[in-house]
Tab-separated table of C-alpha atoms (C1' of nucleotides) in Angstrom:
chain	number	residue	atom	x	y	z
A	1	MET	CA	-14.167	-25.081	23.659
A	2	GLY	CA	-12.105	-26.491	26.432
A	3	ARG	CA	-10.163	-23.398	27.338
A	4	SER	CA	-11.110	-20.854	29.886
A	5	PRO	CA	-12.581	-17.687	28.409
A	6	CYS	CA	-10.390	-14.697	27.694
A	7	CYS	CA	-13.035	-12.365	29.073
A	8	ASP	CA	-14.045	-13.058	32.628
A	9	LYS	CA	-17.124	-10.873	32.361
A	10	GLU	CA	-20.364	-12.701	32.503
A	11	GLY	CA	-22.776	-12.146	29.666
A	12	VAL	CA	-20.100	-11.752	27.030
A	13	LYS	CA	-21.491	-13.090	23.802
A	14	LYS	CA	-19.460	-15.497	21.717
A	15	GLY	CA	-19.794	-17.245	18.410
A	16	PRO	CA	-20.771	-15.931	14.995
A	17	TRP	CA	-21.574	-12.267	14.606
A	18	THR	CA	-25.001	-11.159	13.454
A	19	PRO	CA	-25.515	-8.379	10.863
A	20	GLU	CA	-26.978	-6.229	13.614
A	21	GLU	CA	-23.803	-6.555	15.646
A	22	ASP	CA	-21.727	-5.809	12.569
A	23	LEU	CA	-23.705	-2.638	11.985
A	24	MET	CA	-23.192	-1.541	15.549
A	25	LEU	CA	-19.483	-2.136	15.313
A	26	VAL	CA	-19.131	-0.409	11.957
A	27	SER	CA	-21.021	2.630	13.133
A	28	TYR	CA	-18.737	2.811	16.157
A	29	ILE	CA	-15.659	2.646	13.945
A	30	GLN	CA	-17.033	5.238	11.547
A	31	GLU	CA	-17.381	7.547	14.490
A	32	HIS	CA	-14.273	6.763	16.466
A	33	GLY	CA	-11.988	5.018	14.031
A	34	PRO	CA	-10.481	1.545	14.404
A	35	ARG	CA	-8.884	2.168	17.769
A	36	ASN	CA	-9.710	2.133	21.438
A	37	TRP	CA	-11.179	-1.313	21.198
A	38	LYS	CA	-11.622	-1.450	24.932
A	39	ALA	CA	-14.312	1.204	24.643
A	40	ALA	CA	-16.072	-0.429	21.713
A	41	PRO	CA	-18.332	-2.849	23.631
A	42	THR	CA	-19.387	-0.316	26.251
A	43	THR	CA	-19.935	2.488	23.742
A	44	THR	CA	-21.913	0.401	21.297
A	45	GLY	CA	-23.716	-1.784	23.754
A	46	LEU	CA	-22.298	-4.858	22.083
A	47	MET	CA	-22.111	-7.831	24.395
A	48	ARG	CA	-18.722	-8.724	22.961
A	49	CYS	CA	-15.244	-8.435	24.362
A	50	SER	CA	-12.887	-5.865	22.869
A	51	LYS	CA	-10.738	-8.552	21.326
A	52	SER	CA	-13.675	-10.014	19.515
A	53	CYS	CA	-14.605	-6.575	18.153
A	54	ARG	CA	-11.100	-5.925	16.883
A	55	LEU	CA	-10.898	-9.345	15.262
A	56	ARG	CA	-14.266	-8.962	13.596
A	57	TRP	CA	-13.174	-5.654	12.137
A	58	THR	CA	-9.693	-6.646	11.009
A	59	ASN	CA	-10.680	-10.017	9.585
A	60	TYR	CA	-14.072	-9.315	8.143
A	61	LEU	CA	-15.509	-5.821	8.139
A	62	ARG	CA	-12.455	-3.741	7.347
A	63	PRO	CA	-12.592	-2.094	3.900
A	64	GLY	CA	-10.310	-3.549	1.317
A	65	ILE	CA	-10.647	-7.168	2.236
A	66	LYS	CA	-10.812	-9.388	-0.779
A	67	ARG	CA	-12.667	-12.612	-0.297
A	68	GLY	CA	-13.060	-15.633	-2.462
A	69	ASN	CA	-10.549	-17.846	-4.157
A	70	PHE	CA	-6.867	-17.065	-4.075
A	71	THR	CA	-5.280	-16.450	-7.442
A	72	GLU	CA	-2.331	-18.487	-8.641
A	73	GLN	CA	-0.138	-15.437	-8.201
A	74	GLU	CA	-1.280	-14.978	-4.631
A	75	GLU	CA	-0.726	-18.665	-3.992
A	76	LYS	CA	2.835	-18.542	-5.218
A	77	LEU	CA	3.545	-15.386	-3.309
A	78	ILE	CA	2.305	-16.965	-0.084
A	79	ILE	CA	4.428	-20.037	-0.619
A	80	HIS	CA	7.514	-17.965	-1.288
A	81	LEU	CA	6.926	-15.699	1.660
A	82	GLN	CA	6.152	-18.599	3.958
A	83	ALA	CA	9.430	-20.181	2.971
A	84	LEU	CA	11.213	-16.925	3.765
A	85	LEU	CA	9.378	-15.744	6.838
A	86	GLY	CA	7.961	-18.903	8.339
A	87	ASN	CA	4.544	-18.749	9.953
A	88	ARG	CA	4.633	-14.994	10.392
A	89	TRP	CA	1.208	-14.565	8.907
A	90	ALA	CA	0.871	-10.897	9.708
A	91	ALA	CA	4.128	-10.171	7.918
A	92	ILE	CA	3.071	-12.296	4.954
A	93	ALA	CA	-0.313	-10.584	4.888
A	94	SER	CA	1.412	-7.236	4.634
A	95	TYR	CA	2.494	-8.223	1.128
A	96	LEU	CA	-1.083	-9.123	0.209
A	97	PRO	CA	-3.004	-6.059	1.363
A	98	GLU	CA	-6.340	-7.444	0.263
A	99	ARG	CA	-6.019	-10.563	2.388
A	100	THR	CA	-6.058	-10.913	6.134
A	101	ASP	CA	-3.476	-12.847	8.075
A	102	ASN	CA	-6.222	-15.167	9.236
A	103	ASP	CA	-7.297	-15.890	5.679
A	104	ILE	CA	-3.747	-16.573	4.606
A	105	LYS	CA	-3.129	-18.781	7.589
A	106	ASN	CA	-6.299	-20.740	6.911
A	107	TYR	CA	-5.503	-21.029	3.239
A	108	TRP	CA	-2.035	-22.279	4.011
A	109	ASN	CA	-3.261	-24.859	6.498
A	110	THR	CA	-6.157	-26.103	4.402
A	111	HIS	CA	-4.856	-25.850	0.854
A	112	LEU	CA	-1.235	-25.026	0.299
A	113	LYS	CA	0.269	-27.357	2.869
A	114	LYS	CA	-1.573	-30.288	1.371
A	115	LYS	CA	-0.815	-29.216	-2.139
A	116	LEU	CA	2.886	-29.025	-1.445
A	117	LEU	CA	2.870	-32.260	0.501
A	118	LYS	CA	1.123	-33.983	-2.361
A	119	ASN	CA	3.668	-32.680	-4.782
A	120	HIS	CA	6.423	-33.666	-2.423
A	121	ASN	CA	5.174	-37.240	-2.245
A	122	LYS	CA	4.836	-37.397	-6.004
A	123	ILE	CA	8.464	-36.505	-6.333
A	124	HIS	CA	9.446	-39.131	-3.788
A	125	ASN	CA	7.439	-41.774	-5.593
A	126	ASN	CA	9.282	-40.954	-8.772
A	127	CYS	CA	12.557	-41.490	-6.904
A	128	GLU	CA	13.705	-38.033	-7.820
A	129	VAL	CA	15.638	-37.460	-4.664
A	130	ASN	CA	17.499	-34.255	-5.198
A	131	GLU	CA	17.817	-30.724	-3.921
A	132	LEU	CA	14.242	-29.999	-4.923
A	133	ASN	CA	13.012	-32.222	-2.126
A	134	LYS	CA	14.935	-30.203	0.392
A	135	VAL	CA	13.225	-27.078	-0.812
A	136	ASP	CA	9.799	-28.677	-0.544
A	137	GLU	CA	10.526	-29.986	2.928
A	138	GLU	CA	11.573	-26.558	4.051
A	139	ILE	CA	8.385	-25.103	2.666
A	140	ILE	CA	6.200	-27.644	4.412
A	141	THR	CA	8.019	-27.443	7.725
A	142	PRO	CA	9.989	-24.258	7.544
A	143	ASN	CA	12.902	-23.424	9.718
A	144	PRO	CA	12.117	-20.366	11.833
A	145	GLN	CA	15.588	-19.057	11.045
A	146	PRO	CA	15.536	-18.858	7.292
A	147	THR	CA	18.168	-20.699	5.319
A	148	THR	CA	21.745	-20.357	6.370
A	149	ILE	CA	21.708	-16.739	7.380
A	150	SER	CA	22.219	-16.364	11.097
A	151	LYS	CA	19.930	-14.149	13.140
A	152	GLY	CA	22.601	-11.486	13.482
A	153	GLN	CA	23.152	-11.348	9.744
A	154	TRP	CA	19.455	-11.252	9.127
A	155	GLU	CA	18.940	-8.325	11.461
A	156	ARG	CA	21.853	-6.370	10.007
A	157	ARG	CA	20.566	-6.844	6.496
A	158	LEU	CA	17.070	-5.944	7.569
A	159	GLN	CA	18.369	-2.721	9.066
A	160	SER	CA	20.323	-1.848	5.942
A	161	ASP	CA	17.253	-2.500	3.819
A	162	ILE	CA	15.172	-0.262	6.023
A	163	ASP	CA	17.823	2.413	5.578
A	164	MET	CA	17.550	1.978	1.829
A	165	ALA	CA	13.808	2.295	2.084
A	166	LYS	CA	14.174	5.497	4.080
A	167	GLN	CA	16.474	6.909	1.455
A	168	ALA	CA	14.014	6.068	-1.292
A	169	LEU	CA	11.257	7.741	0.651
A	170	HIS	CA	13.379	10.790	1.247
A	171	GLU	CA	13.975	11.082	-2.499
A	172	ALA	CA	10.294	10.679	-3.153
A	173	LEU	CA	9.411	13.394	-0.657
A	174	SER	CA	11.807	15.817	-2.215
A	175	LEU	CA	9.804	15.851	-5.443
A	176	LYS	CA	6.702	17.882	-6.255
A	177	ASN	CA	4.450	14.976	-6.953
A	178	PRO	CA	5.584	12.498	-4.414
A	179	SER	CA	2.933	9.876	-4.944
A	180	ASP	CA	3.683	9.504	-8.648
A	181	HIS	CA	7.373	9.294	-8.138
A	182	PHE	CA	6.902	7.027	-5.212
A	183	SER	CA	4.690	4.722	-7.220
A	184	SER	CA	7.275	4.484	-9.959
A	185	LEU	CA	9.955	3.787	-7.412
A	186	MET	CA	7.869	1.100	-5.865
A	187	MET	CA	7.077	-0.368	-9.248
A	188	LYS	CA	10.772	-0.828	-9.732
A	189	VAL	CA	11.378	-2.557	-6.468
A	190	ASN	CA	8.071	-4.304	-5.974
A	191	PRO	CA	5.950	-4.736	-9.081
A	192	VAL	CA	3.745	-7.369	-7.465
A	193	THR	CA	2.262	-5.251	-4.719
A	194	MET	CA	2.280	-2.089	-6.770
A	195	THR	CA	0.068	-3.494	-9.468
A	196	THR	CA	-3.002	-2.903	-7.353
A	197	SER	CA	-1.518	-0.052	-5.363
A	198	ALA	CA	-0.951	2.190	-8.325
A	199	ALA	CA	-4.439	1.591	-9.585
A	200	THR	CA	-5.820	2.422	-6.178
A	201	THR	CA	-4.095	5.749	-5.928
A	202	THR	CA	-4.388	6.961	-9.468
A	203	THR	CA	-8.052	6.271	-10.028
A	204	SER	CA	-11.174	6.884	-8.069
A	205	THR	CA	-12.268	3.304	-8.400
A	206	SER	CA	-10.749	0.385	-6.627
A	207	PRO	CA	-11.163	-3.336	-6.203
A	208	TYR	CA	-11.969	-2.773	-2.566
A	209	ALA	CA	-15.359	-2.668	-1.000
A	210	SER	CA	-16.199	-0.054	1.549
A	211	ASN	CA	-17.413	-1.166	4.913
A	212	ALA	CA	-20.834	0.176	4.043
A	213	GLU	CA	-20.859	-2.145	1.083
A	214	ASN	CA	-19.632	-4.951	3.261
A	215	ILE	CA	-22.551	-4.498	5.566
A	216	SER	CA	-25.116	-4.136	2.814
A	217	ARG	CA	-23.891	-7.297	1.184
A	218	LEU	CA	-23.952	-9.066	4.489
A	219	LEU	CA	-27.538	-8.005	5.035
A	220	GLU	CA	-28.415	-8.959	1.501
A	221	ASP	CA	-27.008	-12.402	2.047
A	222	TRP	CA	-28.756	-12.630	5.371
A	223	MET	CA	-32.077	-11.822	3.733
A	224	LYS	CA	-31.497	-14.351	0.975
A	225	HIS	CA	-30.378	-17.114	3.299
A	226	PRO	CA	-31.813	-16.385	6.733
A	227	SER	CA	-31.192	-19.929	7.855
A	228	LYS	CA	-27.480	-19.601	7.228
A	229	LYS	CA	-25.654	-18.761	10.383
A	230	ARG	CA	-22.329	-18.262	8.715
A	231	ALA	CA	-21.959	-15.280	6.478
A	232	HIS	CA	-20.268	-16.344	3.281
A	233	THR	CA	-21.070	-13.144	1.479
A	234	SER	CA	-18.400	-12.165	-0.955
A	235	PHE	CA	-17.171	-8.659	-0.303
A	236	ASN	CA	-14.929	-8.741	-3.303
A	237	SER	CA	-16.274	-5.945	-5.348
A	238	SER	CA	-16.771	-3.166	-6.826
A	239	GLU	CA	-16.639	0.563	-7.161
A	240	SER	CA	-16.317	2.930	-4.293
A	241	THR	CA	-14.926	6.318	-3.454
A	242	CYS	CA	-11.537	6.836	-2.012
A	243	SER	CA	-12.973	8.334	1.129
A	244	GLU	CA	-13.750	4.840	2.243
A	245	GLU	CA	-10.673	3.227	0.902
A	246	GLY	CA	-7.264	2.365	2.153
A	247	SER	CA	-4.412	3.271	-0.103
A	248	ASN	CA	-1.873	0.552	-0.236
A	249	SER	CA	0.766	2.487	-2.021
A	250	LEU	CA	2.583	3.406	1.145
A	251	THR	CA	4.124	0.087	1.794
A	252	LEU	CA	7.630	1.402	1.883
A	253	ALA	CA	6.764	4.576	3.703
A	254	ASN	CA	5.496	2.747	6.724
A	255	ASN	CA	8.928	1.335	7.352
A	256	ASN	CA	9.727	4.765	8.665
A	257	LYS	CA	6.741	4.963	10.991
A	258	SER	CA	6.652	8.712	10.636
A	259	PRO	CA	3.143	10.147	10.747
A	260	GLU	CA	4.267	13.376	9.108
A	261	GLU	CA	5.771	11.565	6.163
A	262	LEU	CA	2.812	9.251	5.899
A	263	SER	CA	0.373	12.116	5.864
A	264	LEU	CA	2.274	13.705	2.996
A	265	LEU	CA	1.889	10.610	0.909
A	266	LEU	CA	-1.643	9.669	1.811
A	267	PRO	CA	-4.389	10.955	-0.452
A	268	SER	CA	-6.272	13.745	1.233
A	269	CYS	CA	-9.448	11.722	1.287
A	270	GLY	CA	-7.809	8.592	2.588
A	271	PRO	CA	-7.673	7.078	6.020
A	272	SER	CA	-6.055	9.101	8.733
A	273	SER	CA	-3.629	6.578	10.054
A	274	ALA	CA	-1.411	3.818	8.831
A	275	SER	CA	-3.273	1.314	10.935
A	276	GLU	CA	-6.430	2.030	8.978
A	277	ILE	CA	-4.893	0.937	5.730
A	278	GLY	CA	-3.671	-2.332	7.098
A	279	GLU	CA	-0.186	-3.320	7.999
A	280	ALA	CA	2.445	-2.376	5.487
A	281	PRO	CA	5.128	-4.834	4.488
A	282	LEU	CA	8.206	-5.013	6.623
A	283	MET	CA	10.219	-4.227	3.551
A	284	PRO	CA	9.784	-4.325	-0.199
A	285	LEU	CA	9.440	-7.841	-1.463
A	286	SER	CA	12.341	-7.497	-3.813
A	287	PHE	CA	14.544	-6.594	-0.885
A	288	LEU	CA	13.351	-9.642	0.894
A	289	GLU	CA	14.129	-11.797	-2.099
A	290	THR	CA	17.677	-10.581	-2.304
A	291	LEU	CA	18.253	-11.566	1.292
A	292	PHE	CA	17.899	-15.198	0.428
A	293	PHE	CA	18.388	-15.586	-3.291
A	294	GLU	CA	21.581	-14.234	-4.667
A	295	ASP	CA	20.188	-13.143	-8.011
A	296	GLY	CA	16.987	-11.819	-6.517
A	297	VAL	CA	14.953	-14.416	-8.351
A	298	TRP	CA	12.719	-16.908	-6.693
A	299	PRO	CA	13.981	-20.443	-6.999
A	300	SER	CA	12.208	-22.087	-9.876
A	301	GLU	CA	11.689	-25.206	-7.774
A	302	CYS	CA	9.226	-23.386	-5.590
A	303	SER	CA	7.087	-22.281	-8.471
A	304	SER	CA	7.253	-25.609	-10.216
A	305	SER	CA	6.143	-27.359	-7.072
A	306	LEU	CA	2.719	-25.879	-7.589
A	307	ASN	CA	2.259	-27.075	-11.123
B	1	DA	C1'	-32.618	-41.086	3.797
B	2	DA	C1'	-29.427	-41.463	7.371
B	3	DA	C1'	-25.050	-41.827	9.391
B	4	DC	C1'	-20.531	-40.888	9.194
B	5	DC	C1'	-16.355	-38.555	7.700
B	6	DC	C1'	-13.805	-34.676	5.910
B	7	DT	C1'	-12.961	-29.852	4.894
B	8	DT	C1'	-13.391	-25.131	5.637
B	9	DC	C1'	-12.968	-20.920	8.044
B	10	DA	C1'	-14.757	-17.615	11.593
B	11	DA	C1'	-13.779	-17.051	16.058
B	12	DC	C1'	-11.485	-18.092	20.272
B	13	DC	C1'	-7.398	-18.448	23.338
B	14	DG	C1'	-2.909	-17.494	25.513
B	15	DC	C1'	1.001	-14.981	25.201
B	16	DA	C1'	4.148	-11.374	23.805
B	17	DA	C1'	4.870	-6.703	22.660
B	18	DC	C1'	3.844	-2.170	23.328
B	19	DG	C1'	2.254	2.116	25.629
B	20	DT	C1'	1.424	4.787	29.599
B	21	DA	C1'	1.134	6.342	34.335
C	1	DC	C1'	12.111	0.769	36.790
C	2	DT	C1'	7.750	-1.319	37.440
C	3	DA	C1'	3.005	-2.368	37.108
C	4	DC	C1'	-0.890	-2.416	34.585
C	5	DG	C1'	-3.847	-1.985	30.582
C	6	DT	C1'	-4.279	-2.533	25.627
C	7	DT	C1'	-3.264	-4.353	21.197
C	8	DG	C1'	-1.428	-7.673	17.899
C	9	DC	C1'	-0.087	-12.263	16.653
C	10	DG	C1'	-0.050	-17.203	15.824
C	11	DG	C1'	-1.997	-21.617	17.170
C	12	DT	C1'	-6.111	-23.982	17.798
C	13	DT	C1'	-10.967	-25.119	17.999
C	14	DG	C1'	-15.463	-26.497	16.589
C	15	DA	C1'	-19.820	-25.483	14.036
C	16	DA	C1'	-21.485	-25.813	9.516
C	17	DG	C1'	-21.667	-27.682	5.143
C	18	DG	C1'	-20.389	-30.931	1.639
C	19	DG	C1'	-19.112	-35.517	0.253
C	20	DT	C1'	-19.154	-40.450	0.742
C	21	DT	C1'	-20.822	-44.813	2.197
DNA sequence: AAACCCTTCAACCGCAACGTA
DNA sequence: CTACGTTGCGGTTGAAGGGTT
């Protein structure tokens, strides 16, 4: 690559990670948690820079990452969110807890952009020049300031929505079984993200793979295809205990950034910090929708553009 | 079979935001 | 308030693999 390296240190390894390196990193995280990345290379003996370690963990090794094809529902959600939020991949990823921002970004750049462009051209060829085209154009090259709402308006509404979220959380905390009530609340405001969240919290099984499973699969794949340098192992599995899992039911709670409140809602066997369960959405999706669409319903044009 | 082109995605980079002394 | 270190984010790159000629 043409750029100067981010790490000046000599002897810093770059390029694809080996299973051995993954194991070293995972064992470090199991011991110290996903923090203090600066210490990770020195503690583990990895010849990688701290940034590289963090990226490897967040984009690949972290439990709960779903790999493989995106579902139609995920696709539509990404398109909608991209139209609303622009290229804020981390924010978009917070609504798809099983996907990383990098994955979403890649998927957008390699698949969705083309798909929408193709559809856009088809419409043009049919001489159907109408409002639909405007929507498609905005999706393909979104305006950083969404729609007609000014930045000031946007921030005020964001703040009021956060206040609403706080109130909902407060109500949830005042009940005996907060997680159940909270789940039902969240189901009301955000059925999309809660579909998997509720299942994760109410049962001992989950669609997520633990990092131990991640590693074992990686090794398995490595053994099967030793010549392959890239690890395409699918980590989308399987059964595991909640001790390894991240609960994603606390999407709303994290708006408050209160560790005490978070700890009340987290399962006792769950991760110890919000950062371990991945970034929570900025606000419930339904709130987001209402900011831009008066009736709280996604414009049908967006969905139809994928057909 | 070989050369070339295209697509994919893991990993890198610079920069901004954040935390701390 | 400032300086410095760390972390997170979005844009970009390039190796690898697949497809086409």
